[in-house]
Short mmCIF file of C-alpha atoms in Angstrom, two decimals:
data_model
loop_
_atom_site.label_atom_id
_atom_site.label_comp_id
_atom_site.label_asym_id
_atom_site.label_seq_id
_atom_site.Cartn_x
_atom_site.Cartn_y
_atom_site.Cartn_z
CA UNK K 1 0.00 0.00 0.00
CA UNK K 2 2.84 2.41 0.76
CA UNK K 3 4.42 1.82 -2.64
CA UNK K 4 1.05 2.29 -4.35
CA UNK K 5 0.46 5.50 -2.36
CA UNK K 6 3.89 6.82 -3.37
CA UNK K 7 3.35 5.98 -7.05
CA UNK K 8 -0.07 7.63 -7.03
CA UNK K 9 1.01 10.72 -5.08
CA UNK K 10 3.91 11.47 -7.41
CA UNK K 11 2.03 10.53 -10.61
CA UNK K 12 4.35 7.62 -11.39
CA UNK K 13 1.49 5.52 -12.76
CA UNK K 14 -1.16 6.80 -15.10
CA UNK K 15 -4.87 6.64 -14.34
CA UNK K 16 -5.23 4.40 -17.39
CA UNK K 17 -3.19 1.67 -15.68
CA UNK K 18 -5.43 -0.94 -14.11
CA UNK K 19 -2.92 -3.44 -12.70
CA UNK K 20 -1.62 -2.87 -9.17
CA UNK K 21 -4.12 -0.11 -8.44
CA UNK K 22 -6.78 -0.33 -5.74
CA UNK K 23 -10.24 -0.78 -7.27
CA UNK K 24 -8.81 -1.58 -10.71
CA UNK K 25 -8.43 -4.91 -12.43
CA UNK K 26 -8.42 -6.62 -15.79
CA UNK K 27 -12.21 -6.50 -15.54
CA UNK K 28 -12.30 -2.71 -15.09
CA UNK K 29 -9.81 -2.35 -17.95
CA UNK K 30 -12.01 -4.43 -20.22
CA UNK K 31 -15.12 -2.46 -19.28
CA UNK K 32 -13.33 0.83 -19.98
CA UNK K 33 -12.09 -0.45 -23.33
CA UNK K 34 -15.52 -1.73 -24.44
CA UNK K 35 -17.12 1.58 -23.45
CA UNK K 36 -14.51 3.48 -25.48
CA UNK K 37 -15.07 1.29 -28.55
CA UNK K 38 -18.85 1.60 -28.28
CA UNK K 39 -18.64 5.39 -27.96
CA UNK K 40 -16.43 5.61 -31.07
CA UNK K 41 -18.70 3.31 -33.07
CA UNK K 42 -21.82 5.20 -31.94
CA UNK K 43 -20.26 8.43 -33.20
CA UNK K 44 -19.58 6.87 -36.61
CA UNK K 45 -15.83 6.39 -36.19
CA UNK K 46 -13.90 3.30 -37.21
CA UNK K 47 -12.02 1.37 -34.55
CA UNK K 48 -8.94 -0.77 -35.12
CA UNK K 49 -7.51 -2.77 -32.23
CA UNK K 50 -4.37 -4.81 -31.83
CA UNK K 51 -4.49 -7.06 -28.79
CA UNK K 52 -1.62 -9.02 -27.29
CA UNK K 53 -1.93 -12.02 -25.01
CA UNK K 54 1.02 -12.12 -22.64
CA UNK K 55 0.66 -15.64 -21.35
CA UNK K 56 2.93 -16.34 -18.40
CA UNK K 57 4.49 -12.88 -18.62
CA UNK K 58 5.27 -12.83 -14.90
CA UNK K 59 7.15 -16.11 -15.27
CA UNK K 60 9.76 -14.30 -17.39
CA UNK K 61 10.47 -11.28 -15.17
CA UNK K 62 14.11 -10.99 -14.08
CA UNK K 63 14.88 -9.47 -10.68
CA UNK K 64 17.34 -6.95 -12.18
CA UNK K 65 14.51 -5.59 -14.36
CA UNK K 66 12.34 -5.19 -11.28
CA UNK K 67 15.12 -3.37 -9.43
CA UNK K 68 15.83 -1.09 -12.40
CA UNK K 69 12.14 -0.30 -12.85
CA UNK K 70 11.72 0.52 -9.15
CA UNK K 71 14.79 2.79 -9.33
CA UNK K 72 13.35 4.60 -12.35
CA UNK K 73 10.16 5.20 -10.36
CA UNK K 74 12.13 6.66 -7.45
CA UNK K 75 11.78 3.60 -5.22
CA UNK K 76 15.27 3.01 -3.88
CA UNK K 77 17.01 1.88 -0.74
CA UNK K 78 15.43 -0.56 1.68
CA UNK K 79 12.16 -1.09 -0.20
CA UNK K 80 13.97 -1.83 -3.46
CA UNK K 81 16.34 -4.24 -1.70
CA UNK K 82 13.42 -5.91 0.09
CA UNK K 83 11.52 -6.52 -3.16
CA UNK K 84 14.61 -7.88 -4.92
CA UNK K 85 15.43 -10.15 -1.95
CA UNK K 86 11.87 -11.52 -2.20
CA UNK K 87 12.72 -12.64 -5.74
CA UNK K 88 16.23 -13.87 -4.91
CA UNK K 89 17.49 -17.34 -3.96
CA UNK K 90 14.27 -19.19 -4.74
CA UNK K 91 14.33 -22.95 -5.25
CA UNK K 92 11.80 -25.48 -6.45
CA UNK K 93 11.44 -29.22 -6.31
CA UNK K 94 9.00 -31.25 -8.39
CA UNK K 95 7.06 -34.16 -6.93
CA UNK K 96 5.35 -36.79 -9.06
CA UNK K 97 3.48 -39.27 -6.87
CA UNK K 98 6.06 -39.88 -4.14
CA UNK K 99 9.17 -39.26 -6.25
CA UNK K 100 10.99 -35.94 -5.79
CA UNK K 101 13.32 -34.24 -8.24
CA UNK K 102 16.52 -32.52 -7.23
CA UNK K 103 16.25 -28.84 -6.26
CA UNK K 104 16.43 -26.22 -9.00
CA UNK K 105 17.32 -22.56 -8.62
CA UNK K 106 14.72 -20.15 -10.01
CA UNK K 107 16.26 -17.04 -11.54
CA UNK K 108 13.23 -15.74 -13.45
CA UNK K 109 9.65 -14.97 -12.55
CA UNK K 110 7.66 -13.92 -9.55
CA UNK K 111 6.08 -16.26 -7.02
CA UNK K 112 2.42 -17.04 -7.69
CA UNK K 113 0.06 -14.69 -5.90
CA UNK K 114 2.74 -12.06 -5.29
#
């Protein structure tokens, strides 16, 4: 909440961004988009859209990108280090039935639900 408050207070995120903003979601983004398209069509305009599906985008995020992005937004010091440490030194192990794999280091991505 403190990071969101900082980003909002200093206009670091636009009002058109729906992710990571209280009261906004992919659903609110879709509703806003559909309303915009309908308004344009109702006024006789043509609408062309290019949509991208970023499947598993958060699985490809590298911690250095996160740190650099936070720095560019003015989020430095302890909070930046805390976020990066949350993404650092993660390991996984796969279990199929009762057989476990060896541990693997995870260098990319964010934990689910984070």
